[in-house]
Amino acid sequence: MLTLRSKRARKALFAAFWYTILGATTVMVILPYVWMVSTSLKGSDEVFAYPPNWIPIAWRFQNYAEAWDAAPFGRYFFNSALVAVAVTVGQLITCSLAAFAFARMEFKGKNVMFALFLSTTMISTQVTLVPSYLVLKNLHWLDTYQALIVPFLANAFGVFMMRQYFMTLPQELEDAAKLDGCGRLRFLWQILLPLSKPIVASQALFAFMGNWNSYLWPLIVTTSEHMRTLQIGLRYFVSQEGGTLWGIFMAATVFVSLPVVVFYLIVQKSFVEGIATTGLKGA
């Protein structure tokens, strides 16, 4: 009896320890966002006040209106949304097709080809900036939507995630579909993808978030004002001469980050399930 109580006590202590670690980590992650929202509602005199005020003394909701009017954010929003949605849809199509081929089809050199394909994830994006820029320049695609969208329509990591998930689904599903006269594309569209909603949601979130937050590539390949994206638009609030207007800058940051937060909340359940189940079956 004493041993049983001792085991229960150790188990409870172990659980309390990890809950404490997770709670502290959660607070550390959330605090910057709370401070961002708080700063977006402050005047310049409150931003660097000591001790810091988490709750603004004078609420300045006009910071959001001033941030929106400081630059053509309507156009920036349209550009970022168009690029992020187009890349997300494109990656879901290309990644699902490639993942299906690597997971369900047999052809000579498949494993070698997949290994070479996966090795591209080890190449830093910065390494390919110059050659990618030169290719787009020769195609006369600079300062166009093609330059912002086409280079990112395929993603090796997305193919890897979807392949691993497809391999966890039983082969009997495909065999039964073949007996009913179902082709490969129809099987992928009507059976495999509906059963793979968690990993599809995960890949959609990664693709959308990565392209929505992209800064370096749009900065390089766009030159005109009407092709700029939101992340580049934030530089209007950073000034070395007159000083950064932190309240307005944080207000702009809030509505720039809001679409990603909303999209994550929509796919949160499927995203967590997809991450938890990816990679259960190896090659």
Short mmCIF file of C-alpha atoms in Angstrom, two decimals:
data_model
loop_
_atom_site.label_atom_id
_atom_site.label_comp_id
_atom_site.label_asym_id
_atom_site.label_seq_id
_atom_site.Cartn_x
_atom_site.Cartn_y
_atom_site.Cartn_z
CA MET A 1 0.00 0.00 0.00
CA LEU A 2 2.82 2.35 0.88
CA THR A 3 4.58 1.56 -2.36
CA LEU A 4 1.41 2.32 -4.35
CA ARG A 5 1.02 5.67 -2.58
CA SER A 6 4.68 6.44 -3.21
CA LYS A 7 4.30 5.70 -6.93
CA ARG A 8 1.21 7.90 -7.13
CA ALA A 9 3.03 10.71 -5.33
CA ARG A 10 6.00 10.49 -7.70
CA LYS A 11 3.67 10.42 -10.68
CA ALA A 12 1.79 13.49 -9.41
CA LEU A 13 5.07 15.29 -8.70
CA PHE A 14 6.37 14.44 -12.17
CA ALA A 15 3.16 15.70 -13.78
CA ALA A 16 3.26 18.90 -11.70
CA PHE A 17 6.85 19.50 -12.78
CA TRP A 18 6.04 19.23 -16.49
CA TYR A 19 2.87 21.28 -16.17
CA THR A 20 4.96 23.99 -14.51
CA ILE A 21 7.51 23.89 -17.35
CA LEU A 22 4.76 24.02 -19.97
CA GLY A 23 2.97 26.83 -18.15
CA ALA A 24 6.14 28.89 -17.89
CA THR A 25 6.89 28.30 -21.58
CA THR A 26 3.36 29.36 -22.51
CA VAL A 27 3.70 32.58 -20.55
CA MET A 28 7.06 33.32 -22.20
CA VAL A 29 5.52 32.82 -25.67
CA ILE A 30 2.38 34.86 -25.00
CA LEU A 31 3.97 37.82 -23.20
CA PRO A 32 5.52 39.41 -26.34
CA TYR A 33 2.14 39.35 -28.07
CA VAL A 34 0.42 40.85 -25.05
CA TRP A 35 3.05 43.58 -24.92
CA MET A 36 2.64 44.21 -28.66
CA VAL A 37 -1.12 44.75 -28.30
CA SER A 38 -0.61 46.86 -25.18
CA THR A 39 1.99 49.06 -26.91
CA SER A 40 -0.27 49.52 -29.92
CA LEU A 41 -2.74 51.35 -27.66
CA LYS A 42 -0.19 53.67 -26.02
CA GLY A 43 1.13 57.11 -26.76
CA SER A 44 4.82 57.76 -27.27
CA ASP A 45 5.26 58.95 -23.69
CA GLU A 46 3.99 55.63 -22.27
CA VAL A 47 5.99 53.22 -24.42
CA PHE A 48 9.24 53.57 -22.46
CA ALA A 49 7.70 54.49 -19.12
CA TYR A 50 9.28 52.89 -16.06
CA PRO A 51 7.93 50.83 -14.45
CA PRO A 52 6.25 49.58 -17.62
CA ASN A 53 2.48 49.76 -17.87
CA TRP A 54 0.85 46.62 -19.21
CA ILE A 55 -2.48 48.42 -19.32
CA PRO A 56 -2.33 51.79 -21.12
CA ILE A 57 -3.24 54.84 -19.07
CA ALA A 58 -4.63 56.69 -22.11
CA TRP A 59 -6.05 54.31 -24.68
CA ARG A 60 -5.10 55.46 -28.20
CA PHE A 61 -7.26 53.50 -30.63
CA GLN A 62 -6.42 56.12 -33.24
CA ASN A 63 -3.01 54.44 -33.57
CA TYR A 64 -4.67 51.83 -35.78
CA ALA A 65 -6.25 54.45 -38.05
CA GLU A 66 -2.97 56.36 -38.27
CA ALA A 67 -1.07 53.17 -39.04
CA TRP A 68 -3.49 52.27 -41.83
CA ASP A 69 -3.27 55.74 -43.38
CA ALA A 70 0.52 55.97 -43.11
CA ALA A 71 1.01 53.71 -46.14
CA PRO A 72 -1.17 52.08 -48.82
CA PHE A 73 -1.90 49.09 -46.60
CA GLY A 74 -5.00 48.19 -48.59
CA ARG A 75 -2.80 47.40 -51.58
CA TYR A 76 -0.24 45.66 -49.37
CA PHE A 77 -2.94 43.50 -47.84
CA PHE A 78 -4.18 42.51 -51.28
CA ASN A 79 -0.69 41.62 -52.48
CA SER A 80 0.17 39.57 -49.38
CA ALA A 81 -3.19 37.79 -49.39
CA LEU A 82 -2.99 36.99 -53.11
CA VAL A 83 0.56 35.66 -52.87
CA ALA A 84 -0.05 33.66 -49.67
CA VAL A 85 -3.28 32.07 -50.93
CA ALA A 86 -1.87 31.30 -54.39
CA VAL A 87 1.28 29.71 -52.96
CA THR A 88 -0.73 27.75 -50.39
CA VAL A 89 -3.07 26.32 -53.03
CA GLY A 90 -0.16 25.64 -55.37
CA GLN A 91 1.83 23.81 -52.71
CA LEU A 92 -1.14 21.69 -51.70
CA ILE A 93 -1.54 20.57 -55.31
CA THR A 94 2.13 19.91 -56.08
CA CYS A 95 2.96 18.42 -52.67
CA SER A 96 -0.02 16.06 -52.69
CA LEU A 97 0.78 14.81 -56.20
CA ALA A 98 4.49 14.30 -55.47
CA ALA A 99 3.78 12.74 -52.07
CA PHE A 100 1.29 10.34 -53.66
CA ALA A 101 3.88 9.28 -56.23
CA PHE A 102 6.58 8.68 -53.60
CA ALA A 103 4.22 6.94 -51.17
CA ARG A 104 1.94 4.85 -53.41
CA MET A 105 3.63 4.31 -56.77
CA GLU A 106 6.51 1.98 -57.57
CA PHE A 107 9.10 3.07 -60.11
CA LYS A 108 12.81 2.59 -60.63
CA GLY A 109 15.03 4.75 -58.47
CA LYS A 110 12.17 6.02 -56.30
CA ASN A 111 14.08 5.96 -53.01
CA VAL A 112 17.18 7.56 -54.53
CA MET A 113 15.09 10.25 -56.16
CA PHE A 114 13.25 10.92 -52.90
CA ALA A 115 16.53 11.19 -51.00
CA LEU A 116 17.88 13.68 -53.54
CA PHE A 117 14.62 15.58 -53.45
CA LEU A 118 14.65 15.71 -49.66
CA SER A 119 18.29 16.84 -49.59
CA THR A 120 17.23 20.17 -51.10
CA THR A 121 15.80 21.11 -47.70
CA MET A 122 19.37 21.40 -46.41
CA ILE A 123 20.14 24.20 -48.88
CA SER A 124 19.63 27.61 -47.32
CA THR A 125 17.27 29.98 -49.08
CA GLN A 126 19.91 32.71 -49.01
CA VAL A 127 22.23 30.53 -51.10
CA THR A 128 19.74 30.42 -53.96
CA LEU A 129 18.79 34.11 -53.92
CA VAL A 130 21.23 35.25 -56.63
CA PRO A 131 20.60 32.42 -59.15
CA SER A 132 16.86 32.66 -58.59
CA TYR A 133 16.99 36.41 -59.14
CA LEU A 134 18.95 35.98 -62.38
CA VAL A 135 16.46 33.41 -63.67
CA LEU A 136 13.54 35.73 -62.99
CA LYS A 137 15.41 38.62 -64.60
CA ASN A 138 15.95 36.62 -67.78
CA LEU A 139 12.26 35.72 -67.79
CA HIS A 140 11.37 39.42 -67.33
CA TRP A 141 9.36 38.51 -64.25
CA LEU A 142 10.86 41.00 -61.81
CA ASP A 143 8.31 43.21 -60.05
CA THR A 144 5.44 40.89 -61.00
CA TYR A 145 3.18 38.45 -59.16
CA GLN A 146 4.91 35.58 -60.97
CA ALA A 147 8.15 36.42 -59.15
CA LEU A 148 6.38 36.31 -55.80
CA ILE A 149 4.40 33.14 -56.44
CA VAL A 150 5.98 30.73 -58.95
CA PRO A 151 9.32 29.99 -57.14
CA PHE A 152 7.40 28.75 -54.08
CA LEU A 153 4.73 26.56 -55.70
CA ALA A 154 6.65 23.43 -54.65
CA ASN A 155 8.07 22.59 -51.24
CA ALA A 156 10.24 19.58 -50.41
CA PHE A 157 9.36 19.56 -46.72
CA GLY A 158 5.66 19.60 -47.56
CA VAL A 159 6.15 16.59 -49.85
CA PHE A 160 7.96 14.78 -47.04
CA MET A 161 5.20 15.46 -44.50
CA MET A 162 2.39 14.40 -46.83
CA ARG A 163 4.28 11.32 -48.01
CA GLN A 164 4.81 10.16 -44.45
CA TYR A 165 1.10 10.61 -43.71
CA PHE A 166 -0.03 8.87 -46.89
CA MET A 167 2.10 5.86 -45.95
CA THR A 168 0.17 5.43 -42.69
CA LEU A 169 -3.09 4.81 -44.57
CA PRO A 170 -3.81 1.15 -45.40
CA GLN A 171 -3.04 -0.14 -48.88
CA GLU A 172 -6.35 -1.99 -48.86
CA LEU A 173 -8.14 1.32 -49.50
CA GLU A 174 -6.39 1.73 -52.83
CA ASP A 175 -6.87 -1.92 -53.75
CA ALA A 176 -10.61 -1.67 -53.10
CA ALA A 177 -10.81 1.56 -55.09
CA LYS A 178 -9.06 -0.10 -58.06
CA LEU A 179 -11.56 -2.95 -58.01
CA ASP A 180 -14.32 -0.34 -58.30
CA GLY A 181 -12.62 1.18 -61.33
CA CYS A 182 -11.16 4.18 -59.50
CA GLY A 183 -8.09 5.75 -61.13
CA ARG A 184 -5.12 7.09 -59.23
CA LEU A 185 -6.06 10.77 -59.45
CA ARG A 186 -9.65 10.03 -58.46
CA PHE A 187 -8.43 7.92 -55.54
CA LEU A 188 -6.16 10.75 -54.43
CA TRP A 189 -8.88 13.39 -54.71
CA GLN A 190 -11.90 11.53 -53.40
CA ILE A 191 -10.40 9.12 -50.85
CA LEU A 192 -6.83 9.87 -49.85
CA LEU A 193 -7.03 13.65 -49.38
CA PRO A 194 -10.31 13.59 -47.38
CA LEU A 195 -8.67 11.08 -45.03
CA SER A 196 -5.59 13.32 -44.80
CA LYS A 197 -7.24 16.52 -43.59
CA PRO A 198 -4.84 16.91 -40.61
CA ILE A 199 -1.70 16.92 -42.75
CA VAL A 200 -3.36 19.03 -45.45
CA ALA A 201 -4.26 21.61 -42.80
CA SER A 202 -0.71 21.50 -41.43
CA GLN A 203 0.86 22.06 -44.84
CA ALA A 204 -1.62 24.83 -45.62
CA LEU A 205 -0.72 26.59 -42.38
CA PHE A 206 3.04 26.31 -43.00
CA ALA A 207 2.71 27.55 -46.57
CA PHE A 208 0.41 30.44 -45.71
CA MET A 209 2.41 31.56 -42.69
CA GLY A 210 5.76 31.31 -44.46
CA ASN A 211 4.69 33.40 -47.43
CA TRP A 212 2.63 35.89 -45.43
CA ASN A 213 5.67 36.64 -43.27
CA SER A 214 8.17 36.67 -46.15
CA TYR A 215 10.30 39.80 -46.23
CA LEU A 216 13.64 39.27 -47.97
CA TRP A 217 12.37 37.79 -51.25
CA PRO A 218 9.65 40.42 -51.91
CA LEU A 219 12.16 43.12 -51.02
CA ILE A 220 14.55 41.83 -53.70
CA VAL A 221 12.19 41.07 -56.58
CA THR A 222 9.79 44.03 -56.27
CA THR A 223 10.59 47.68 -56.88
CA SER A 224 7.30 49.48 -57.48
CA GLU A 225 5.01 50.60 -54.67
CA HIS A 226 1.96 48.72 -55.91
CA MET A 227 3.80 45.36 -55.76
CA ARG A 228 5.03 45.66 -52.18
CA THR A 229 3.74 43.34 -49.44
CA LEU A 230 2.76 43.97 -45.84
CA GLN A 231 6.08 42.98 -44.32
CA ILE A 232 7.90 45.55 -46.44
CA GLY A 233 5.22 48.11 -45.60
CA LEU A 234 6.19 47.93 -41.94
CA ARG A 235 9.49 49.66 -42.70
CA TYR A 236 7.59 52.94 -43.12
CA PHE A 237 7.31 53.11 -39.35
CA VAL A 238 11.03 52.61 -38.66
CA SER A 239 12.89 55.91 -38.78
CA GLN A 240 16.46 56.59 -37.70
CA GLU A 241 16.08 60.33 -37.98
CA GLY A 242 12.81 61.21 -36.28
CA GLY A 243 12.62 58.07 -34.16
CA THR A 244 10.24 55.15 -34.53
CA LEU A 245 6.62 55.79 -33.58
CA TRP A 246 6.30 52.63 -31.56
CA GLY A 247 2.60 52.89 -30.81
CA ILE A 248 1.69 53.22 -34.48
CA PHE A 249 4.31 50.65 -35.47
CA MET A 250 2.87 48.07 -33.05
CA ALA A 251 -0.65 48.85 -34.25
CA ALA A 252 0.48 48.05 -37.80
CA THR A 253 2.16 44.89 -36.54
CA VAL A 254 -1.07 43.76 -34.88
CA PHE A 255 -3.19 43.86 -38.01
CA VAL A 256 -0.34 42.39 -40.07
CA SER A 257 -0.10 39.36 -37.77
CA LEU A 258 -3.86 38.99 -37.26
CA PRO A 259 -4.61 36.93 -40.43
CA VAL A 260 -2.03 34.31 -39.45
CA VAL A 261 -3.51 34.04 -35.95
CA VAL A 262 -7.04 33.71 -37.33
CA PHE A 263 -5.96 31.08 -39.87
CA TYR A 264 -4.19 29.10 -37.16
CA LEU A 265 -7.27 29.15 -34.92
CA ILE A 266 -9.34 27.81 -37.81
CA VAL A 267 -7.04 24.84 -38.51
CA GLN A 268 -5.70 24.39 -34.97
CA LYS A 269 -7.33 21.04 -34.25
CA SER A 270 -6.35 19.48 -37.58
CA PHE A 271 -2.86 21.02 -37.36
CA VAL A 272 -2.10 19.47 -33.96
CA GLU A 273 -3.44 16.10 -35.11
CA GLY A 274 -1.36 16.26 -38.28
CA ILE A 275 1.87 17.05 -36.45
CA ALA A 276 1.20 14.30 -33.91
CA THR A 277 0.67 11.61 -36.56
CA THR A 278 3.27 12.59 -39.18
CA GLY A 279 6.20 10.18 -39.47
CA LEU A 280 4.60 7.17 -37.78
CA LYS A 281 5.71 5.00 -40.67
CA GLY A 282 9.10 5.21 -42.30
CA ALA A 283 10.22 4.64 -45.83
#
